[in-house]
Structure formats: C-alpha cells, structure tokens
Tab-separated table of C-alpha atoms in Angstrom:
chain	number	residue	atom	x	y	z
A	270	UNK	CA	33.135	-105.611	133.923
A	271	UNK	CA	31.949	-102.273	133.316
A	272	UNK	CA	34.128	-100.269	130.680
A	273	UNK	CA	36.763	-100.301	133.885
A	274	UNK	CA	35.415	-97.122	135.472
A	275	UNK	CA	34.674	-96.784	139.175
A	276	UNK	CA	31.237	-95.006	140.225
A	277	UNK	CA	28.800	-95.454	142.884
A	278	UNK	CA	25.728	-96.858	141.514
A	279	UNK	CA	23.871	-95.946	144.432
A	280	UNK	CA	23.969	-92.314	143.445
A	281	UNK	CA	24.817	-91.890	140.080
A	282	UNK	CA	22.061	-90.680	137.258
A	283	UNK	CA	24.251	-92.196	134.479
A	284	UNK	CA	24.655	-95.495	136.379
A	285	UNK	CA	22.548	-96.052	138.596
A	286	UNK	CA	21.742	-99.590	140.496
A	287	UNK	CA	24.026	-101.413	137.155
A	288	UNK	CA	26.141	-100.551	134.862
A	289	UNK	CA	24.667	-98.321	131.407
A	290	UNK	CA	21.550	-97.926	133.612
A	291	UNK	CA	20.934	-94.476	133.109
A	292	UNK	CA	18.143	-92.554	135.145
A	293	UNK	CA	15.772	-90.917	132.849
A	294	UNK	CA	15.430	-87.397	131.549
A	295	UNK	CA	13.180	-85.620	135.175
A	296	UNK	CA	14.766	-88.540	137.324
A	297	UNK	CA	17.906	-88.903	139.516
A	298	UNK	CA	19.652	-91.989	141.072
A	299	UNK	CA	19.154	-92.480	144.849
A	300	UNK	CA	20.557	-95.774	146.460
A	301	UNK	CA	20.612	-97.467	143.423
A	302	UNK	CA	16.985	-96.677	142.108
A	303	UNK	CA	16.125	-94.359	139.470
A	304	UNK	CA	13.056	-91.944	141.210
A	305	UNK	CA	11.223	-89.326	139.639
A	306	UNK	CA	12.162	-85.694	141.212
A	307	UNK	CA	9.794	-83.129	142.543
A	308	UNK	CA	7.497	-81.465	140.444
A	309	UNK	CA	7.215	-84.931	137.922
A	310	UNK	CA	3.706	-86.409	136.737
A	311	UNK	CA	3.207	-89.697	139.250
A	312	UNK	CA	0.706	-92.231	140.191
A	313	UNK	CA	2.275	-93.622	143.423
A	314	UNK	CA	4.536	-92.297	146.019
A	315	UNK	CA	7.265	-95.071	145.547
A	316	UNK	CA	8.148	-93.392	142.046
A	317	UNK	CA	9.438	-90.217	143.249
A	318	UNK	CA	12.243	-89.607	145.126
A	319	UNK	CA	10.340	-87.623	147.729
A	320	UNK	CA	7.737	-90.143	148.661
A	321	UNK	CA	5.556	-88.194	148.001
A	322	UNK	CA	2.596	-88.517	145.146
A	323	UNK	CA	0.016	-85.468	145.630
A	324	UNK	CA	-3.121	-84.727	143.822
A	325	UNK	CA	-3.394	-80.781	142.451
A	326	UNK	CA	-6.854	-79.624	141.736
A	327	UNK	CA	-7.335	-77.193	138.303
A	328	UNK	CA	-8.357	-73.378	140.144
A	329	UNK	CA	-8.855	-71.063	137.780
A	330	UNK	CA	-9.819	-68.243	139.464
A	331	UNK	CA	-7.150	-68.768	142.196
A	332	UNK	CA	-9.126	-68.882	145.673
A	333	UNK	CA	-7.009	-71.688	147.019
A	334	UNK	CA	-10.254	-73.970	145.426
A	335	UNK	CA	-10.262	-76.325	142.705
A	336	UNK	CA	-12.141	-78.278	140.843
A	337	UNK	CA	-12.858	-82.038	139.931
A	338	UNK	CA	-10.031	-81.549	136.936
A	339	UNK	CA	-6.477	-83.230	138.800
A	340	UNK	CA	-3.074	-83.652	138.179
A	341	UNK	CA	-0.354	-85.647	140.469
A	342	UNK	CA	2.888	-84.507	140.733
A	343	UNK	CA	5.714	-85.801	143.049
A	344	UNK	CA	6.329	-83.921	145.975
A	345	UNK	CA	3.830	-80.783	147.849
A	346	UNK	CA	4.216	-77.683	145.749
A	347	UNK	CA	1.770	-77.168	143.932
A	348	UNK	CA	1.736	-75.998	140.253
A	349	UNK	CA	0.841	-72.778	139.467
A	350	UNK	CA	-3.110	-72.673	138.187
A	351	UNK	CA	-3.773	-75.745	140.369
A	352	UNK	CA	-4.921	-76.277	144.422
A	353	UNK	CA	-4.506	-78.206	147.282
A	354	UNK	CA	-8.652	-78.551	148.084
A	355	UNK	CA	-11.136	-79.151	145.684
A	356	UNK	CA	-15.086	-78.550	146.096
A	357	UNK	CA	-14.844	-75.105	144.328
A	358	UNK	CA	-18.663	-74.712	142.920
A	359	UNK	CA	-17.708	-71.517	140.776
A	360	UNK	CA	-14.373	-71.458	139.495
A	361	UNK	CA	-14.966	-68.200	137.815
A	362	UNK	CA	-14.754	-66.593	140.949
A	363	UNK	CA	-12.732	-65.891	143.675
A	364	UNK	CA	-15.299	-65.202	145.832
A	365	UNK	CA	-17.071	-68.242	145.647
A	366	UNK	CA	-15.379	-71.194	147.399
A	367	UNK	CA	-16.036	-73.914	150.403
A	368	UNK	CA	-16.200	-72.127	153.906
A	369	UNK	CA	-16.503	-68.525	152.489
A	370	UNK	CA	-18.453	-66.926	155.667
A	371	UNK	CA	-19.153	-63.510	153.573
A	372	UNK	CA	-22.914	-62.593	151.785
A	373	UNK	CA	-23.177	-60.573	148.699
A	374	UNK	CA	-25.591	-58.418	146.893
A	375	UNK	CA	-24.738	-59.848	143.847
A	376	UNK	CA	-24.966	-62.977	142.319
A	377	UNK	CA	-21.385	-64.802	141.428
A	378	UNK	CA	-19.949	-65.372	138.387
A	379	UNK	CA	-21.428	-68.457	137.484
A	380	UNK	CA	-25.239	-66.719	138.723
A	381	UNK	CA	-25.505	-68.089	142.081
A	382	UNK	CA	-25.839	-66.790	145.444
A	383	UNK	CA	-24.264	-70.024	146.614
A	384	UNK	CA	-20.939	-68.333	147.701
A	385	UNK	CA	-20.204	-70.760	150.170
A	386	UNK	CA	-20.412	-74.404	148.130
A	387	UNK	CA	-22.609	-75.390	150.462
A	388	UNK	CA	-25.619	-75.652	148.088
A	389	UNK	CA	-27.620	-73.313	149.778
A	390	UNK	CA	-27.974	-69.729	147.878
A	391	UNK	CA	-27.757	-66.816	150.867
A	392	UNK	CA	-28.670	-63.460	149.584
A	393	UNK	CA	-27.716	-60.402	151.403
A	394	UNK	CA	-30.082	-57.442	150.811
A	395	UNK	CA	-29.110	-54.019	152.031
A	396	UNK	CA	-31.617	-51.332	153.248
A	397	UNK	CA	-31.588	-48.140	155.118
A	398	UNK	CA	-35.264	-48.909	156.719
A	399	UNK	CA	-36.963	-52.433	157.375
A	400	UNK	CA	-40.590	-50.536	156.691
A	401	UNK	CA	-40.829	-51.756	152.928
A	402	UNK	CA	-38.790	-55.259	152.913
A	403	UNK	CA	-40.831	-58.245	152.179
A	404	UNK	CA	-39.072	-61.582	151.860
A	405	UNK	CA	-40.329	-64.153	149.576
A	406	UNK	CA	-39.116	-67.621	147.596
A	407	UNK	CA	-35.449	-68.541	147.075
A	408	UNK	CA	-32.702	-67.465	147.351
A	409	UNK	CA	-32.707	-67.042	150.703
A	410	UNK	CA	-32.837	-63.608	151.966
A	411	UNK	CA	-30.723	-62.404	154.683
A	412	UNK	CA	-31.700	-58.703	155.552
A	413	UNK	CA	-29.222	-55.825	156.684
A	414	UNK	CA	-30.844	-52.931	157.314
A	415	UNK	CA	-28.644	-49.746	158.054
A	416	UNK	CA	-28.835	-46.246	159.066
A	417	UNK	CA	-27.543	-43.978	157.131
A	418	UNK	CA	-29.204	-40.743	158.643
C-alpha cells in the first residue's frame, strides 16, 4: 500500500512508524517514533531519543555556575556558555560562585565580598603586624596578619 517499497518503519527517518511519515529536520526514527536527538530544545524526556530532558543554566563567566536564565536540551552535554548548577550570585566573575572556600582583598566584579553565594560578604585583610588593625561594621573582616621580616 505504500508506493511498493519495503523499509522498516521502526528505524527509518523517512518512514518512520507509517508510511510518508517522515521524522523531522533534528529528529531520527527509533522503533517507530520520531524523537528529538541530543543536543535539541525539549520540555520532557519522552521527546528525545535519549530520555533525557536537562535544564542548562546561562554562565557567563564560566565557573561551572549559572544563573536563573535556562535552556533544556535533550540529552547531558551541556552547551557551551551554559552550566549544570545554578545559584551563581556574580556572573561576571569566575571567582565568585556557590561553595568557593577562598577570601579576597578585593571586592568581585559585581562589588561584593560575597564570593561564596552564601549572602554573607567575608573580607580578607592582609597585614604584616596586628598592632594597628581595628575591625569595624560590614563586611565582615577576616584578618591575616603575616611576617614578612
């Protein structure tokens, strides 16, 4: 009934599942279902061949950190540009991301001392002698004093 040729419409992109039932452009014919291959735009698992439906969160600044801004996409790897976590409080910066166990003189680039995402700032303040530091107000001030003599 169908134009006399014999395929397997199990596995076929051009016919796939029926006769003329081509599997779209990014898609490919597994036991007679048209799913979307890795690396696709998906809301569910049970569109893509895989299984698999993953959210990808935008990092900019590429710390393994992303923020709020997602994509999903078939399959695990992620996109280049994009993350597996999110909870990244400066995107800006590298430095700054969830469980970051380092302090810094400086502030980061969004003007925190909040390296960590924790939503406490920590600043670390270097000095060769403890006789002239005096702590006051926020951010809080973790002192390292070294000598350099």
């Amino acid at each position: 009934a169908c134009s006399g040729a014999c395929v397997s419409v199990s596995n076929n992109d051009a016919n796939c599942g029926s006769c003329g039932r081509a599997c779209a452009t990014g898609s490919a014919c597994s036991g007679g279902s048209c799913y979307l291959n890795d690396g696709q735009a998906c809301t569910t698992g049970n569109q893509c061949r895989s299984g698999v439906c993953s959210t990808f969160y935008l990092d900019a600044d590429g710390d393994g950190y992303g923020i709020s801004t997602s994509i999903t996409r078939c399959g695990t790897t992620q996109p280049s540009g994009y993350a597996v976590n999110s909870g990244d409080c400066c995107d800006s910066d590298g430095n700054a991301h969830p469980g970051q166990t380092s302090t810094f003189t400086v502030a980061d680039g969004c003007g925190s001392y909040d390296y960590n995402c924790d939503g406490t700032a920590l600043l670390l303040a270097v000095s060769p002698t403890t006789s002239s530091i005096r702590c006051v107000g926020t951010p809080q001030v973790m002192v390292v004093c070294r000598d350099d003599a």
